[in-house]
Tab-separated table of C-alpha atoms in Angstrom:
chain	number	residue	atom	x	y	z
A	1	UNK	CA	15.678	38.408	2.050
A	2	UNK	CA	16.686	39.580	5.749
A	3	UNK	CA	15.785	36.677	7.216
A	4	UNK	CA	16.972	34.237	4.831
A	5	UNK	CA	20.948	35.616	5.650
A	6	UNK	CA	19.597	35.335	8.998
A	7	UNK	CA	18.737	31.608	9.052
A	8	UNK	CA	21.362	30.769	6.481
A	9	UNK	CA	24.218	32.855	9.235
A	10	UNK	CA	22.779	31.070	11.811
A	11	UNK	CA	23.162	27.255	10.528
A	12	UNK	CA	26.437	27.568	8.678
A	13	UNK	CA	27.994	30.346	11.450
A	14	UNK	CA	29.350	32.560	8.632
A	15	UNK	CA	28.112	35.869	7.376
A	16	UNK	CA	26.348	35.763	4.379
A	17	UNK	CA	27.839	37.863	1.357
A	18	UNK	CA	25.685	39.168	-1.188
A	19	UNK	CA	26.527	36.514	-3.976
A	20	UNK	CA	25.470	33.913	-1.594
A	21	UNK	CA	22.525	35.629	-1.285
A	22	UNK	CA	21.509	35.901	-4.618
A	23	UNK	CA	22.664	32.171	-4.926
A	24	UNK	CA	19.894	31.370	-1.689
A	25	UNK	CA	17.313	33.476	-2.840
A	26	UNK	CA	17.462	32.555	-6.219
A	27	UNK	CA	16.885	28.760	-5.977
A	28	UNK	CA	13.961	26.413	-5.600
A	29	UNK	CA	14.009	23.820	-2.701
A	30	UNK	CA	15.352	21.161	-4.865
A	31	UNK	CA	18.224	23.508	-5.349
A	32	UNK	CA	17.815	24.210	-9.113
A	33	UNK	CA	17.888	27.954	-10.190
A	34	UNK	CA	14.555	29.277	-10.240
A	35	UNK	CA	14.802	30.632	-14.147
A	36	UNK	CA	17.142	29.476	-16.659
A	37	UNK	CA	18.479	33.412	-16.439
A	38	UNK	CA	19.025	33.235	-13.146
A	39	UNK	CA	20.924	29.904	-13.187
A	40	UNK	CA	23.097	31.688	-16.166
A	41	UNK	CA	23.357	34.734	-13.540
A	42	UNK	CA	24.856	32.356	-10.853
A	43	UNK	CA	27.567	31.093	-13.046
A	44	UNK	CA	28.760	34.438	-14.259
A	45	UNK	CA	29.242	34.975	-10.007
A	46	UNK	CA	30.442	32.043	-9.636
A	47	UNK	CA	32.823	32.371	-12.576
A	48	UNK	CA	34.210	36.050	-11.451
A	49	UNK	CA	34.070	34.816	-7.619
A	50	UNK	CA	36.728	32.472	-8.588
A	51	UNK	CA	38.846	35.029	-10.990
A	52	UNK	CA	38.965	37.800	-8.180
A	53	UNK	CA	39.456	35.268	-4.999
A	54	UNK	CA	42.526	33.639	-7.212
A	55	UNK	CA	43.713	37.885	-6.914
A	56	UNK	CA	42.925	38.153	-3.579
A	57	UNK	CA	44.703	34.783	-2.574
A	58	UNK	CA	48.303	37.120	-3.543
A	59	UNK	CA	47.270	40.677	-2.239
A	60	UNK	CA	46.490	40.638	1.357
A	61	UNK	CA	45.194	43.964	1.308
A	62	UNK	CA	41.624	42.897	-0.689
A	63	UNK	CA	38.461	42.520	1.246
A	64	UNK	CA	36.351	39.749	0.260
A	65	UNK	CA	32.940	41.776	1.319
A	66	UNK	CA	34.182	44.707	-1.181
A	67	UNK	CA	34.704	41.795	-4.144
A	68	UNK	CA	31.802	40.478	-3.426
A	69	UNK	CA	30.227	43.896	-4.386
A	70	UNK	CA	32.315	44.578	-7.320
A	71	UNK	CA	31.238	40.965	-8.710
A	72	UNK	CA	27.549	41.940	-8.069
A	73	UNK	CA	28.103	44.794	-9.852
A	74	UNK	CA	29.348	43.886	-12.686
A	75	UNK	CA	27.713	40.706	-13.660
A	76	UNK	CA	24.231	42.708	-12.723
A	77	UNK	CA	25.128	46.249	-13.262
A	78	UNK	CA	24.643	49.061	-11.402
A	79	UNK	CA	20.988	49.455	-12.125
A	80	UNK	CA	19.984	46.003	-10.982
A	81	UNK	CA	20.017	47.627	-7.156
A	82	UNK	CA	17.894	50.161	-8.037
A	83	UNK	CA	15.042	48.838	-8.246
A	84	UNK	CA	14.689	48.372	-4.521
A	85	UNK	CA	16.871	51.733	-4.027
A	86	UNK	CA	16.626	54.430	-5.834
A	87	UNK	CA	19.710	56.495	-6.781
A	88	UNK	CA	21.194	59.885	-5.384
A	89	UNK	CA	19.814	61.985	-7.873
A	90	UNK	CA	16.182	60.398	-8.206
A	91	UNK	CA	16.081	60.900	-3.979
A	92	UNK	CA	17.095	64.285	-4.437
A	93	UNK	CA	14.567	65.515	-6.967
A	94	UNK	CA	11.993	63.936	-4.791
A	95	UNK	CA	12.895	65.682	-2.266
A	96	UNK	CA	12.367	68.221	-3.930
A	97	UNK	CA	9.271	67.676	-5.888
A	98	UNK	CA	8.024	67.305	-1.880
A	99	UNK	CA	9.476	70.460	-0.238
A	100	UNK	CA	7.987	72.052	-3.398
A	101	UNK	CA	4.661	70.481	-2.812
A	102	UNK	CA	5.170	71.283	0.802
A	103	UNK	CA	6.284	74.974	0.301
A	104	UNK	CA	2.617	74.592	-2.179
A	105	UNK	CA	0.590	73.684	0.789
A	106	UNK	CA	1.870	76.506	3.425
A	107	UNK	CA	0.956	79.504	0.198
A	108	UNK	CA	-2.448	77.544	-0.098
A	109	UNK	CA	-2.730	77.638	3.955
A	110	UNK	CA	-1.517	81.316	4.343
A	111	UNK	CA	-4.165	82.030	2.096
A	112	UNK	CA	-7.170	79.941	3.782
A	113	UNK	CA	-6.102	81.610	6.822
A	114	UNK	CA	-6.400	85.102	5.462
A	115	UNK	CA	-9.370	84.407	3.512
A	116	UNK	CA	-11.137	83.066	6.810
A	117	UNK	CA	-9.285	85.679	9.183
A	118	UNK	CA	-11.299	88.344	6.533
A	119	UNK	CA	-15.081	86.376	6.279
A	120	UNK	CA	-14.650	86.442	10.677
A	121	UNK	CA	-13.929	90.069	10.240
A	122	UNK	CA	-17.222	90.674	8.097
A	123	UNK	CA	-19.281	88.451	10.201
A	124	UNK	CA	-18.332	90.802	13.401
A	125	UNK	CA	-18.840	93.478	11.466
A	126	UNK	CA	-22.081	92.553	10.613
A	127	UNK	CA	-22.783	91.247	13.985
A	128	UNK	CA	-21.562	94.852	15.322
A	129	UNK	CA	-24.031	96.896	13.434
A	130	UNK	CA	-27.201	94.316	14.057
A	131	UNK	CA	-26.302	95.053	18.160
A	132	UNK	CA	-25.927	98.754	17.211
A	133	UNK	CA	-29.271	98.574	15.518
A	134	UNK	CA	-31.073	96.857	18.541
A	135	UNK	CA	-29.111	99.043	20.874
A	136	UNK	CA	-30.324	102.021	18.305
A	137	UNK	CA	-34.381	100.502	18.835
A	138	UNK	CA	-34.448	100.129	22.893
C-alpha cells in the first residue's frame, strides 16, 4: 500500500490520507469497488468525510489528518487495524511469552554447560588414573 500513496502523492502533489487510501486500494482499474462491501465501506467514509469536514469548515482548530482517523475508525472499528498491527497488550504478552522462552533457554544452557563441564571432569579423571597406571607399569 506504501507505494500506491507514493505514486498517487506524486501525480496529484498532495499527501494521501488514509480514506483515500482505502478508496485507491480498494478499487479495480475501471474504478468500481472491488466487493460490493467495500463499495458500501467507501460511502459510509465518504458520508462521515463530508459530516466532519462541514465541522471543521467552522472550528479552525481541527486537523483534517486526525478526522481522517476518527472516520476510519469508526466506520471500520478499532479492530479493523489490527490485523496488520497487533495491539498493546497482545505485543506485551509476547514479549513476554519470549523473554520467558528466552529466560527457558539460558536454565536449559546453564545446565548443558554443567552437565558437560562434569562428563570433561570424569573423562580427565579417567584419563589421570590410565597415565598413573602406565606411569605405575614403567
Amino acid at each position: 500500500m506504501g507505494r500506491c500513496a507514493e505514486a498517487e502523492e506524486h501525480s496529484s502533489g498532495q499527501k494521501v490520507g488514509r480514506i483515500q487510501l482505502f478508496d485507491i486500494t480498494h478499487r479495480k482499474k475501471d474504478r468500481s469497488p472491488m466487493t460490493s462491501e467495500a463499495g458500501e465501506i467507501m460511502n459510509k467514509l465518504k458520508d462521515k468525510k463530508a459530516k466532519y469536514e462541514a465541522i471543521a469548515s467552522s472550528d479552525s482548530f481541527v486537523n483534517l489528518e486526525d478526522i481522517d482517523n476518527r472516520i476510519i475508525t469508526e466506520v471500520l472499528g478499532p479492530k479493523r487495524s489490527q490485523q496488520y498491527m497487533p495491539t498493546e497488550s497482545q505485543t506485551q504478552a509476547e514479549v513476554q511469552r519470549l523473554r520467558d522462552q528466552m529466560a527457558q533457554m539460558h536454565v536449559s544452557t546453564v545446565e548443558q554447560i554443567a552437565q558437560l563441564k562434569t562428563e570433561a571432569a570424569a573423562r580427565e579423571a579417567e584419563q589421570n588414573r590410565k597415565y598413573n597406571e602406565l606411569q605405575q607399569h614403567l
